[in-house]
Amino acid sequence: MLPKSDHRHPQPDAVDGGPEAHPGGAPWVPALERTDGPLYLALAAAIESAIASGELPPGFRLPPQRWLANALGITAGTVNRGYAIARERGLVTGEVGRGTFIRDGERSIATVPPSPAPPNPALPGPVMAEPHGPVPEPMAMRPVDLSCFRSPVVGLDGLLAPVFTEAAARVARLPLHRYPPVAGYRPHREAAARWLRRFGLEVPAERVMVTTGAQHATFLALKALTNPGDAVLTEAVTYSGVKTMAELLGLRLVGVPMDGEGMDPAALERLAGETRARLLVIQPSLHNPTVQRMPPERRQRVAATARAFDLTLVEDDTAAAALAERPPAIAALAPERTIFIASPAKCISPALRVGVLAAPPDLLERIEDTAHLGDLAIPPFAGELLSVMVEDGTADRVVAAYRTVMVERYAIAEAALRGQSYSGHPAAFHLWLHLPESWTARDFAAAAREEGILVVPADNFAVGDAAPRAVRVSVNGNATADELRRSMETLAQLAGMRRRRLFTVV
C-alpha cells in the first residue's frame, strides 16, 4: 500500500527516493485545480504554469512519479501521462535512472500543443481512487475507447471492398427514374429473409423489410405503434438508444425488473396489468448491456404473457448477431405479435447501415406506412449490400472471423479480470463489470477516464433513477490485444480501490 499524505509537502517515499526541494524549500507538489478534463492534462498545465512563474527553474528534478502520485492521491499512471505530455511540449527532459528535469533554455513554440482549457469552478471535482494494491501500469497516450463497438477483424476493409463495388454496380442497374419500394426490392427482402435463418426464423420475404440499420427499424416500430404519452415496457436496464427514442417520441418507458436470466416474468405480468401498456421492447439474447441470456422456458412465459395482455413485442436481436447457438426466438413462439429486428452491424461492420425487420402482415403494413411518411423509401444500396454478402458467402466468412477473434479477446479479458464480478460471453462485443459498494457507476467511469480508458456507466442504460453499480466495457474497442489486457488489468485494479473525491491539493 502506498503511504498517504494530507499536507502539501509530504515526506519522501523511501522506495522511490526523495524528491528535490524547489527554491521554496520543500518538495514540489502542484495544486491541481478542479477541471472537467483528465488530471494528467491538469498536471502538465501545472508544470507549465510553475515554469512560467519561476517556481520550477531550469534543471530542477521533478518528484518521482510514484511519490507524487501518493502525494496527490492519484495513480502513478496519471502522473506518468502528465510528465509525458510535458515532455512533448518541450517543458521537461527524461533521463533513465535519474528522473525528469525541467529543460534549460527556450522551447520551440511551433511544436508545443495547446494547453488544456482553463478549469471550470462550477464543475465538481474529479473522482480519485485511493490505492490498495499495485499501481496500474501507465497506458498509451491516446485514450483506449472501450465504450462502443468496433469490428476487431483484421483486413475487414479488404474483405468488404468487393461487396461495396458489386453493390454499387447492381444499384446502377436498378430503375433510377422512380422511387424504390418502401420495404425494399424483392431480391433484397429475400436476402433479408435468408439472413434471418441464422437466428432460427423461417419468415417469407413478404413479411420482411430492409431498413438502414437496427436503430432505424426500432424507431419505425415505436413510431408506428405508439402515441405520445403511451407506456412502453422494457427491461429496467436497456439499450440507451431506446431511451432516447422514447424521449423523442414522448413515450413513458417503464422498466421491468430483471434477474440473472433477464426480464422477470412475474414483474412483467404485474406491470402489464398496472400500466395497460401495449408494447414491450425486449432483448432476450445477449442483452445489451447486461449480456444476460433468457432461457427457453422464460421466453415461452413472456410469449404467453404477451398474449394474455395483448402486448406487441419488439424483439431486438442486434447485440446477439454473432451468437451461434441460441434458444428459439420469441418471434418464433409468438409470430402473430412479434416484430423481430436484426442487423449485421455487430458481427460484420457497423458502417454497412443495414437492418432487417420481420413482422406479421398487419404490423408490417403500419410500419411501412410510417417509413413512407418519413423516408419515402429506403435507399436500395443497403439492400444490395446485404444481398451480395449473403449470396457470395462474404457474410459467413466475416462472421466466422469475427467469432474467432472475439474468443481470443474475451479470453484476454477473462484473464485480466480474474477475481472480479462480471457478466460476459465470447459472442458479445462487451461485458458488464459489476462494481463493489464503494463505487457508483459514474464515479468509476470518471476514474477510468483519468487512466485513459473510456467505459459506459450503468446510468446511461437505466430506466429511471436507480442505476446498478456496473459499467459496460467493450471487448473490441480501439485497442490492440496488449492494450486490451492492460486496460482490463487497470479496470480490475480500480475496482479494488477505495473511492474518494479530490477537489484541490493544498
Short mmCIF file of C-alpha atoms in Angstrom, two decimals:
data_model
loop_
_atom_site.label_atom_id
_atom_site.label_comp_id
_atom_site.label_asym_id
_atom_site.label_seq_id
_atom_site.Cartn_x
_atom_site.Cartn_y
_atom_site.Cartn_z
CA MET A 1 0.00 0.00 0.00
CA LEU A 2 1.28 3.44 -0.87
CA PRO A 3 1.65 5.79 2.11
CA LYS A 4 -0.93 8.55 2.41
CA SER A 5 -0.26 12.21 2.98
CA ASP A 6 -2.64 15.06 3.63
CA HIS A 7 -0.31 18.05 3.56
CA ARG A 8 1.32 19.99 0.76
CA HIS A 9 4.91 18.86 1.28
CA PRO A 10 4.84 15.21 2.38
CA GLN A 11 7.90 13.28 3.43
CA PRO A 12 9.75 11.32 0.72
CA ASP A 13 8.84 7.72 -0.06
CA ALA A 14 11.84 5.55 0.82
CA VAL A 15 11.14 3.25 -2.14
CA ASP A 16 11.12 5.95 -4.80
CA GLY A 17 13.82 8.12 -3.27
CA GLY A 18 13.43 11.64 -2.00
CA PRO A 19 12.22 14.44 -4.25
CA GLU A 20 14.35 17.51 -4.73
CA ALA A 21 13.32 20.60 -2.79
CA HIS A 22 12.32 23.51 -5.02
CA PRO A 23 13.50 27.08 -4.33
CA GLY A 24 10.67 27.45 -1.81
CA GLY A 25 12.48 24.96 0.42
CA ALA A 26 10.15 21.96 0.17
CA PRO A 27 9.36 19.22 -2.39
CA TRP A 28 7.19 20.47 -5.26
CA VAL A 29 3.57 19.30 -5.12
CA PRO A 30 1.21 21.10 -7.52
CA ALA A 31 -2.27 22.26 -6.60
CA LEU A 32 -4.46 20.56 -9.20
CA GLU A 33 -7.47 22.78 -9.69
CA ARG A 34 -10.94 21.40 -10.41
CA THR A 35 -11.23 20.55 -14.08
CA ASP A 36 -13.61 18.83 -16.47
CA GLY A 37 -10.70 17.25 -18.33
CA PRO A 38 -8.26 14.46 -17.47
CA LEU A 39 -5.99 15.05 -14.47
CA TYR A 40 -2.88 14.28 -16.49
CA LEU A 41 -3.61 17.38 -18.58
CA ALA A 42 -4.09 19.39 -15.39
CA LEU A 43 -0.71 18.13 -14.14
CA ALA A 44 1.02 19.10 -17.39
CA ALA A 45 -0.59 22.53 -17.18
CA ALA A 46 0.58 22.90 -13.56
CA ILE A 47 4.17 22.15 -14.63
CA GLU A 48 3.92 24.72 -17.41
CA SER A 49 2.49 27.33 -15.05
CA ALA A 50 5.17 26.70 -12.42
CA ILE A 51 7.91 27.11 -15.04
CA ALA A 52 6.38 30.37 -16.27
CA SER A 53 6.18 31.75 -12.71
CA GLY A 54 9.76 30.76 -11.91
CA GLU A 55 8.67 28.28 -9.24
CA LEU A 56 10.41 25.50 -11.19
CA PRO A 57 13.79 26.66 -12.51
CA PRO A 58 15.75 25.03 -15.36
CA GLY A 59 17.42 21.80 -14.29
CA PHE A 60 15.05 21.16 -11.41
CA ARG A 61 14.24 17.47 -10.96
CA LEU A 62 10.53 16.76 -10.68
CA PRO A 63 9.37 14.40 -7.91
CA PRO A 64 9.44 10.66 -8.65
CA GLN A 65 6.19 9.53 -10.22
CA ARG A 66 5.05 7.15 -7.50
CA TRP A 67 5.92 9.65 -4.76
CA LEU A 68 3.97 12.45 -6.46
CA ALA A 69 1.06 10.11 -7.18
CA ASN A 70 0.81 9.29 -3.49
CA ALA A 71 1.12 12.95 -2.52
CA LEU A 72 -1.74 13.92 -4.85
CA GLY A 73 -3.91 10.86 -4.19
CA ILE A 74 -3.88 9.79 -7.83
CA THR A 75 -2.34 6.86 -9.71
CA ALA A 76 1.20 6.67 -10.99
CA GLY A 77 -0.24 6.14 -14.47
CA THR A 78 -1.82 9.61 -14.35
CA VAL A 79 1.47 11.20 -13.27
CA ASN A 80 3.31 9.28 -15.99
CA ARG A 81 0.97 10.65 -18.65
CA GLY A 82 1.22 14.19 -17.27
CA TYR A 83 5.02 14.03 -17.41
CA ALA A 84 4.88 12.58 -20.92
CA ILE A 85 2.72 15.47 -22.15
CA ALA A 86 5.08 17.96 -20.51
CA ARG A 87 7.91 16.23 -22.36
CA GLU A 88 6.02 16.50 -25.68
CA ARG A 89 5.53 20.23 -25.04
CA GLY A 90 9.27 20.67 -24.57
CA LEU A 91 8.92 21.52 -20.89
CA VAL A 92 10.95 18.64 -19.44
CA THR A 93 13.51 16.02 -20.36
CA GLY A 94 13.79 12.50 -19.01
CA GLU A 95 16.98 10.64 -18.16
CA VAL A 96 16.75 6.92 -17.44
CA GLY A 97 17.81 6.21 -13.90
CA ARG A 98 17.99 9.89 -12.94
CA GLY A 99 14.47 11.28 -13.33
CA THR A 100 12.55 14.04 -15.11
CA PHE A 101 14.10 17.52 -15.29
CA ILE A 102 12.92 20.99 -16.28
CA ARG A 103 14.54 21.87 -19.60
CA ASP A 104 17.15 24.57 -19.97
CA GLY A 105 16.54 27.37 -22.45
CA GLU A 106 13.58 28.28 -24.64
CA ARG A 107 11.42 25.65 -26.26
CA SER A 108 10.13 25.78 -29.80
CA ILE A 109 6.64 27.29 -29.74
CA ALA A 110 5.82 25.68 -33.08
CA THR A 111 5.96 22.20 -31.57
CA VAL A 112 4.01 22.90 -28.41
CA PRO A 113 0.40 21.60 -28.34
CA PRO A 114 -2.19 23.95 -26.87
CA SER A 115 -2.72 23.92 -23.12
CA PRO A 116 -5.94 22.47 -21.75
CA ALA A 117 -8.96 24.67 -21.25
CA PRO A 118 -8.95 26.69 -18.02
CA PRO A 119 -10.66 24.98 -15.07
CA ASN A 120 -14.36 25.48 -14.59
CA PRO A 121 -15.08 26.17 -10.89
CA ALA A 122 -18.75 25.28 -11.41
CA LEU A 123 -17.89 21.65 -12.09
CA PRO A 124 -17.48 19.08 -9.29
CA GLY A 125 -14.03 17.79 -8.53
CA PRO A 126 -12.74 14.69 -10.33
CA VAL A 127 -13.16 11.31 -8.75
CA MET A 128 -9.96 9.78 -7.47
CA ALA A 129 -9.12 6.28 -6.37
CA GLU A 130 -7.13 5.58 -3.24
CA PRO A 131 -4.56 2.84 -3.98
CA HIS A 132 -4.97 -0.54 -2.30
CA GLY A 133 -2.70 -2.69 -4.40
CA PRO A 134 -0.36 -2.48 -7.40
CA VAL A 135 -0.42 0.83 -9.20
CA PRO A 136 -1.92 0.38 -12.71
CA GLU A 137 0.64 0.27 -15.49
CA PRO A 138 0.56 3.54 -17.48
CA MET A 139 -1.47 3.35 -20.67
CA ALA A 140 -0.55 4.76 -24.06
CA MET A 141 -1.12 8.48 -24.58
CA ARG A 142 -4.25 8.06 -26.67
CA PRO A 143 -7.42 7.07 -24.81
CA VAL A 144 -8.41 3.43 -25.11
CA ASP A 145 -12.06 3.59 -26.11
CA LEU A 146 -13.89 0.64 -24.60
CA SER A 147 -17.21 2.45 -24.70
CA CYS A 148 -18.59 1.31 -28.04
CA PHE A 149 -18.43 -1.26 -30.83
CA ARG A 150 -15.63 -1.52 -33.38
CA SER A 151 -15.00 -4.56 -35.51
CA PRO A 152 -11.75 -6.28 -34.47
CA VAL A 153 -11.47 -8.31 -37.70
CA VAL A 154 -8.09 -7.71 -39.32
CA GLY A 155 -8.34 -6.91 -43.03
CA LEU A 156 -12.06 -6.12 -42.89
CA ASP A 157 -11.71 -3.34 -45.47
CA GLY A 158 -10.28 -5.77 -47.98
CA LEU A 159 -12.99 -8.34 -47.30
CA LEU A 160 -15.82 -5.84 -47.79
CA ALA A 161 -14.42 -3.69 -50.61
CA PRO A 162 -15.59 -6.12 -53.36
CA VAL A 163 -19.03 -6.18 -51.72
CA PHE A 164 -19.35 -2.41 -51.96
CA THR A 165 -18.11 -2.45 -55.56
CA GLU A 166 -20.58 -5.12 -56.66
CA ALA A 167 -23.45 -3.50 -54.74
CA ALA A 168 -22.79 -0.15 -56.41
CA ALA A 169 -22.77 -1.79 -59.83
CA ARG A 170 -26.08 -3.52 -59.12
CA VAL A 171 -27.73 -0.32 -57.89
CA ALA A 172 -26.78 1.36 -61.16
CA ARG A 173 -28.83 -1.28 -62.99
CA LEU A 174 -31.98 -0.65 -60.91
CA PRO A 175 -34.77 1.63 -62.15
CA LEU A 176 -33.44 5.05 -61.20
CA HIS A 177 -36.33 7.09 -62.62
CA ARG A 178 -38.74 6.25 -59.77
CA TYR A 179 -38.84 5.63 -56.04
CA PRO A 180 -37.96 2.10 -54.92
CA PRO A 181 -40.44 0.06 -52.86
CA VAL A 182 -40.55 1.27 -49.28
CA ALA A 183 -39.77 -2.20 -47.86
CA GLY A 184 -37.05 -2.91 -50.42
CA TYR A 185 -36.93 -4.67 -53.77
CA ARG A 186 -38.00 -8.31 -53.76
CA PRO A 187 -34.42 -9.69 -54.08
CA HIS A 188 -33.36 -7.55 -51.13
CA ARG A 189 -36.21 -8.83 -48.98
CA GLU A 190 -35.39 -12.41 -49.99
CA ALA A 191 -31.77 -11.85 -48.93
CA ALA A 192 -33.01 -10.39 -45.63
CA ALA A 193 -35.22 -13.43 -45.05
CA ARG A 194 -32.25 -15.66 -45.75
CA TRP A 195 -30.18 -13.68 -43.24
CA LEU A 196 -32.86 -14.28 -40.58
CA ARG A 197 -32.47 -18.03 -40.91
CA ARG A 198 -29.25 -17.82 -38.89
CA PHE A 199 -31.47 -16.74 -35.97
CA GLY A 200 -33.74 -19.76 -36.39
CA LEU A 201 -36.52 -17.81 -38.11
CA GLU A 202 -38.23 -19.01 -41.27
CA VAL A 203 -40.04 -15.90 -42.49
CA PRO A 204 -41.36 -15.34 -46.04
CA ALA A 205 -39.90 -12.37 -47.90
CA GLU A 206 -43.25 -10.54 -47.94
CA ARG A 207 -43.08 -10.29 -44.14
CA VAL A 208 -39.59 -8.77 -44.17
CA MET A 209 -38.45 -5.17 -44.58
CA VAL A 210 -34.96 -3.78 -45.20
CA THR A 211 -34.01 -0.72 -43.13
CA THR A 212 -30.97 1.48 -42.72
CA GLY A 213 -29.86 -0.21 -39.53
CA ALA A 214 -31.46 -1.82 -36.49
CA GLN A 215 -31.86 1.52 -34.74
CA HIS A 216 -33.84 2.80 -37.71
CA ALA A 217 -36.02 -0.32 -37.58
CA THR A 218 -36.66 0.12 -33.84
CA PHE A 219 -37.58 3.77 -34.31
CA LEU A 220 -40.02 2.90 -37.10
CA ALA A 221 -41.70 0.27 -34.91
CA LEU A 222 -42.05 2.65 -31.95
CA LYS A 223 -43.30 5.47 -34.15
CA ALA A 224 -45.82 3.29 -35.97
CA LEU A 225 -47.30 1.53 -32.94
CA THR A 226 -47.46 4.20 -30.23
CA ASN A 227 -48.82 7.64 -29.48
CA PRO A 228 -47.24 10.34 -27.29
CA GLY A 229 -47.85 9.59 -23.64
CA ASP A 230 -48.13 5.82 -24.10
CA ALA A 231 -46.43 3.50 -21.62
CA VAL A 232 -43.85 1.17 -23.18
CA LEU A 233 -42.43 -1.76 -21.22
CA THR A 234 -38.77 -2.69 -21.44
CA GLU A 235 -36.03 -4.10 -19.22
CA ALA A 236 -35.11 -1.98 -16.19
CA VAL A 237 -31.69 -1.66 -17.83
CA THR A 238 -31.96 -1.30 -21.59
CA TYR A 239 -30.13 -0.13 -24.70
CA SER A 240 -29.59 3.61 -24.38
CA GLY A 241 -30.94 4.23 -27.89
CA VAL A 242 -34.37 3.02 -26.78
CA LYS A 243 -34.35 5.60 -24.00
CA THR A 244 -33.50 8.37 -26.47
CA MET A 245 -36.18 7.28 -28.94
CA ALA A 246 -38.83 7.13 -26.22
CA GLU A 247 -37.96 10.64 -25.08
CA LEU A 248 -38.08 11.94 -28.65
CA LEU A 249 -41.50 10.33 -29.24
CA GLY A 250 -42.92 11.40 -25.90
CA LEU A 251 -43.28 7.84 -24.61
CA ARG A 252 -43.19 6.75 -20.97
CA LEU A 253 -40.70 3.92 -20.53
CA VAL A 254 -41.50 1.52 -17.70
CA GLY A 255 -38.60 -0.62 -16.56
CA VAL A 256 -39.42 -4.25 -15.76
CA PRO A 257 -37.15 -5.69 -13.04
CA MET A 258 -34.55 -8.22 -14.11
CA ASP A 259 -32.65 -11.11 -12.58
CA GLY A 260 -29.78 -13.27 -13.81
CA GLU A 261 -31.91 -14.65 -16.66
CA GLY A 262 -33.26 -11.37 -17.99
CA MET A 263 -36.70 -9.85 -17.58
CA ASP A 264 -38.66 -11.13 -14.57
CA PRO A 265 -41.88 -12.76 -15.94
CA ALA A 266 -43.86 -12.16 -12.73
CA ALA A 267 -42.93 -8.47 -12.76
CA LEU A 268 -43.85 -8.29 -16.45
CA GLU A 269 -47.32 -9.68 -15.72
CA ARG A 270 -47.84 -7.22 -12.87
CA LEU A 271 -46.67 -4.14 -14.80
CA ALA A 272 -48.56 -5.11 -17.95
CA GLY A 273 -51.74 -5.07 -15.89
CA GLU A 274 -50.91 -1.90 -13.96
CA THR A 275 -49.75 0.24 -16.88
CA ARG A 276 -52.08 -1.09 -19.60
CA ALA A 277 -49.08 -0.85 -21.93
CA ARG A 278 -49.49 -2.34 -25.39
CA LEU A 279 -45.84 -2.53 -26.42
CA LEU A 280 -42.86 -4.41 -24.99
CA VAL A 281 -39.27 -3.87 -26.18
CA ILE A 282 -37.08 -6.80 -25.14
CA GLN A 283 -33.60 -8.25 -25.75
CA PRO A 284 -33.70 -11.92 -24.72
CA SER A 285 -30.39 -12.88 -26.38
CA LEU A 286 -27.09 -11.32 -25.22
CA HIS A 287 -28.85 -8.36 -23.69
CA ASN A 288 -27.15 -5.00 -24.18
CA PRO A 289 -25.68 -4.04 -21.73
CA THR A 290 -26.01 -6.85 -19.15
CA VAL A 291 -25.15 -9.78 -21.52
CA GLN A 292 -27.96 -11.82 -19.96
CA ARG A 293 -29.49 -14.68 -21.96
CA MET A 294 -33.09 -15.66 -21.40
CA PRO A 295 -33.65 -19.44 -21.21
CA PRO A 296 -36.31 -21.15 -23.36
CA GLU A 297 -38.83 -21.63 -20.53
CA ARG A 298 -38.81 -17.93 -19.70
CA ARG A 299 -39.22 -16.98 -23.37
CA GLN A 300 -42.31 -19.13 -23.50
CA ARG A 301 -43.69 -17.44 -20.42
CA VAL A 302 -43.02 -13.97 -21.92
CA ALA A 303 -44.85 -15.04 -25.07
CA ALA A 304 -47.80 -16.30 -23.00
CA THR A 305 -47.92 -13.05 -21.02
CA ALA A 306 -47.90 -11.06 -24.27
CA ARG A 307 -50.94 -13.00 -25.48
CA ALA A 308 -52.73 -12.66 -22.14
CA PHE A 309 -52.31 -8.88 -22.03
CA ASP A 310 -52.43 -8.29 -25.81
CA LEU A 311 -48.87 -6.95 -25.90
CA THR A 312 -46.99 -6.38 -29.13
CA LEU A 313 -43.33 -7.30 -28.77
CA VAL A 314 -40.29 -5.68 -30.37
CA GLU A 315 -37.57 -8.32 -30.09
CA ASP A 316 -34.18 -6.68 -30.63
CA ASP A 317 -31.52 -9.25 -31.51
CA THR A 318 -28.87 -6.79 -32.71
CA ALA A 319 -26.29 -7.38 -29.96
CA ALA A 320 -26.60 -11.18 -30.35
CA ALA A 321 -25.82 -11.26 -34.06
CA ALA A 322 -22.67 -13.39 -33.56
CA LEU A 323 -24.32 -15.90 -31.24
CA ALA A 324 -24.08 -19.35 -32.84
CA GLU A 325 -26.23 -21.48 -30.53
CA ARG A 326 -29.44 -19.98 -29.23
CA PRO A 327 -32.90 -20.97 -28.00
CA PRO A 328 -35.92 -20.20 -30.20
CA ALA A 329 -36.62 -16.52 -30.67
CA ILE A 330 -39.76 -15.15 -29.05
CA ALA A 331 -40.77 -14.25 -32.61
CA ALA A 332 -40.92 -17.98 -33.32
CA LEU A 333 -43.08 -18.58 -30.24
CA ALA A 334 -45.48 -15.68 -30.82
CA PRO A 335 -45.10 -14.78 -34.52
CA GLU A 336 -48.52 -13.12 -34.72
CA ARG A 337 -47.49 -10.30 -32.34
CA THR A 338 -43.69 -10.02 -32.51
CA ILE A 339 -41.53 -7.64 -34.54
CA PHE A 340 -38.05 -9.14 -34.87
CA ILE A 341 -35.13 -6.80 -35.57
CA ALA A 342 -31.62 -7.85 -36.59
CA SER A 343 -28.57 -6.35 -38.23
CA PRO A 344 -25.08 -7.35 -39.39
CA ALA A 345 -23.62 -4.30 -37.63
CA LYS A 346 -22.42 -6.19 -34.53
CA CYS A 347 -20.90 -9.14 -36.38
CA ILE A 348 -19.74 -7.74 -39.75
CA SER A 349 -19.48 -3.94 -39.81
CA PRO A 350 -21.37 -1.02 -38.26
CA ALA A 351 -20.58 1.03 -41.37
CA LEU A 352 -22.96 -1.04 -43.53
CA ARG A 353 -26.10 0.54 -42.03
CA VAL A 354 -28.33 -2.37 -42.95
CA GLY A 355 -31.18 -3.56 -40.78
CA VAL A 356 -33.76 -6.31 -41.13
CA LEU A 357 -37.27 -6.15 -39.68
CA ALA A 358 -39.73 -9.05 -39.73
CA ALA A 359 -43.34 -8.63 -38.62
CA PRO A 360 -46.83 -10.07 -39.09
CA PRO A 361 -48.66 -8.54 -42.08
CA ASP A 362 -50.89 -6.10 -40.15
CA LEU A 363 -48.00 -4.66 -38.15
CA LEU A 364 -45.66 -4.57 -41.15
CA GLU A 365 -48.20 -2.52 -43.10
CA ARG A 366 -48.31 0.11 -40.36
CA ILE A 367 -44.51 0.22 -40.19
CA GLU A 368 -44.23 0.55 -43.97
CA ASP A 369 -46.69 3.46 -43.89
CA THR A 370 -44.56 5.17 -41.23
CA ALA A 371 -41.39 4.58 -43.24
CA HIS A 372 -43.03 6.01 -46.34
CA LEU A 373 -44.08 9.10 -44.43
CA GLY A 374 -40.59 9.71 -43.04
CA ASP A 375 -38.33 8.34 -45.78
CA LEU A 376 -40.49 7.74 -48.89
CA ALA A 377 -38.24 4.74 -49.49
CA ILE A 378 -35.14 3.02 -48.17
CA PRO A 379 -32.05 3.58 -50.37
CA PRO A 380 -31.55 0.36 -52.32
CA PHE A 381 -27.80 0.35 -51.73
CA ALA A 382 -28.36 -1.09 -48.24
CA GLY A 383 -30.39 -3.95 -49.67
CA GLU A 384 -27.79 -4.65 -52.34
CA LEU A 385 -25.02 -4.77 -49.74
CA LEU A 386 -26.92 -7.40 -47.80
CA SER A 387 -27.80 -9.34 -50.95
CA VAL A 388 -24.19 -9.51 -52.17
CA MET A 389 -22.81 -10.55 -48.76
CA VAL A 390 -25.39 -13.29 -48.31
CA GLU A 391 -25.11 -14.60 -51.88
CA ASP A 392 -21.33 -14.76 -52.25
CA GLY A 393 -20.58 -16.05 -48.74
CA THR A 394 -18.82 -12.90 -47.51
CA ALA A 395 -21.25 -12.66 -44.60
CA ASP A 396 -20.43 -16.18 -43.40
CA ARG A 397 -16.68 -15.65 -43.78
CA VAL A 398 -16.63 -12.37 -41.86
CA VAL A 399 -18.89 -13.68 -39.09
CA ALA A 400 -16.61 -16.72 -38.70
CA ALA A 401 -13.54 -14.47 -38.49
CA TYR A 402 -15.31 -12.22 -36.01
CA ARG A 403 -16.21 -15.14 -33.75
CA THR A 404 -12.62 -16.39 -33.78
CA VAL A 405 -11.06 -13.08 -32.82
CA MET A 406 -13.72 -12.40 -30.19
CA VAL A 407 -12.97 -15.72 -28.47
CA GLU A 408 -9.33 -14.62 -28.28
CA ARG A 409 -10.15 -11.14 -26.96
CA TYR A 410 -12.67 -12.44 -24.46
CA ALA A 411 -10.02 -14.82 -23.10
CA ILE A 412 -7.69 -11.83 -22.60
CA ALA A 413 -10.44 -10.00 -20.69
CA GLU A 414 -11.24 -13.07 -18.58
CA ALA A 415 -7.61 -13.50 -17.54
CA ALA A 416 -7.18 -9.82 -16.68
CA LEU A 417 -10.45 -9.63 -14.71
CA ARG A 418 -9.89 -12.81 -12.71
CA GLY A 419 -11.37 -12.27 -9.27
CA GLN A 420 -13.80 -9.57 -10.44
CA SER A 421 -17.55 -9.99 -10.84
CA TYR A 422 -18.80 -9.55 -14.39
CA SER A 423 -21.20 -10.95 -16.97
CA GLY A 424 -19.98 -11.77 -20.45
CA HIS A 425 -19.99 -14.12 -23.43
CA PRO A 426 -17.46 -14.61 -26.26
CA ALA A 427 -20.12 -13.68 -28.84
CA ALA A 428 -20.93 -10.37 -27.11
CA PHE A 429 -19.00 -7.26 -28.08
CA HIS A 430 -18.90 -6.14 -24.45
CA LEU A 431 -19.04 -7.33 -20.87
CA TRP A 432 -20.87 -5.97 -17.84
CA LEU A 433 -18.45 -5.26 -14.99
CA HIS A 434 -20.07 -5.31 -11.54
CA LEU A 435 -18.63 -2.83 -9.05
CA PRO A 436 -18.16 -3.03 -5.28
CA GLU A 437 -20.27 -0.88 -2.97
CA SER A 438 -17.54 1.75 -2.68
CA TRP A 439 -18.13 2.82 -6.28
CA THR A 440 -21.01 4.33 -8.20
CA ALA A 441 -21.06 3.62 -11.92
CA ARG A 442 -20.48 7.27 -12.86
CA ASP A 443 -17.60 7.71 -10.43
CA PHE A 444 -15.91 4.55 -11.65
CA ALA A 445 -16.26 5.65 -15.30
CA ALA A 446 -14.74 9.03 -14.38
CA ALA A 447 -11.83 7.35 -12.58
CA ALA A 448 -11.27 5.03 -15.57
CA ARG A 449 -11.22 8.07 -17.83
CA GLU A 450 -8.44 9.56 -15.72
CA GLU A 451 -6.49 6.40 -16.51
CA GLY A 452 -7.16 6.89 -20.23
CA ILE A 453 -9.90 4.24 -20.53
CA LEU A 454 -13.43 5.02 -21.72
CA VAL A 455 -16.29 2.84 -20.42
CA VAL A 456 -20.05 3.43 -20.16
CA PRO A 457 -21.70 3.77 -16.73
CA ALA A 458 -24.93 1.92 -16.00
CA ASP A 459 -26.74 5.27 -15.66
CA ASN A 460 -26.79 5.50 -19.47
CA PHE A 461 -28.90 2.35 -19.65
CA ALA A 462 -31.07 2.55 -16.54
CA VAL A 463 -34.80 3.20 -16.94
CA GLY A 464 -35.49 5.53 -14.03
CA ASP A 465 -33.12 6.88 -11.42
CA ALA A 466 -31.89 3.65 -9.82
CA ALA A 467 -28.78 2.60 -11.73
CA PRO A 468 -26.92 -0.58 -10.80
CA ARG A 469 -23.26 -0.41 -9.78
CA ALA A 470 -21.84 -1.58 -13.10
CA VAL A 471 -20.19 -0.35 -16.29
CA ARG A 472 -20.29 -1.66 -19.85
CA VAL A 473 -16.83 -2.44 -21.20
CA SER A 474 -16.32 -3.16 -24.88
CA VAL A 475 -14.04 -6.10 -25.62
CA ASN A 476 -13.40 -4.95 -29.18
CA GLY A 477 -12.85 -1.20 -28.86
CA ASN A 478 -9.95 0.68 -30.41
CA ALA A 479 -7.39 -1.42 -28.56
CA THR A 480 -4.71 -3.85 -29.58
CA ALA A 481 -4.57 -7.15 -27.71
CA ASP A 482 -1.89 -5.75 -25.40
CA GLU A 483 -3.83 -2.53 -24.81
CA LEU A 484 -6.93 -4.58 -24.05
CA ARG A 485 -5.04 -6.64 -21.50
CA ARG A 486 -3.55 -3.59 -19.81
CA SER A 487 -6.89 -1.76 -19.85
CA MET A 488 -8.72 -4.68 -18.27
CA GLU A 489 -5.99 -5.05 -15.64
CA THR A 490 -6.28 -1.34 -14.85
CA LEU A 491 -10.06 -1.60 -14.53
CA ALA A 492 -9.68 -4.60 -12.23
CA GLN A 493 -7.24 -2.66 -10.05
CA LEU A 494 -9.51 0.38 -9.97
CA ALA A 495 -12.43 -1.79 -8.89
CA GLY A 496 -10.38 -2.83 -5.87
CA MET A 497 -9.57 0.73 -4.82
CA ARG A 498 -11.47 2.86 -2.34
CA ARG A 499 -13.15 5.85 -3.91
CA ARG A 500 -12.85 9.40 -2.64
CA ARG A 501 -13.46 12.83 -4.13
CA LEU A 502 -10.49 15.13 -4.58
CA PHE A 503 -11.00 18.83 -5.15
CA THR A 504 -7.73 20.67 -4.68
CA VAL A 505 -4.49 19.62 -3.04
CA VAL A 506 -3.29 22.42 -0.72
#
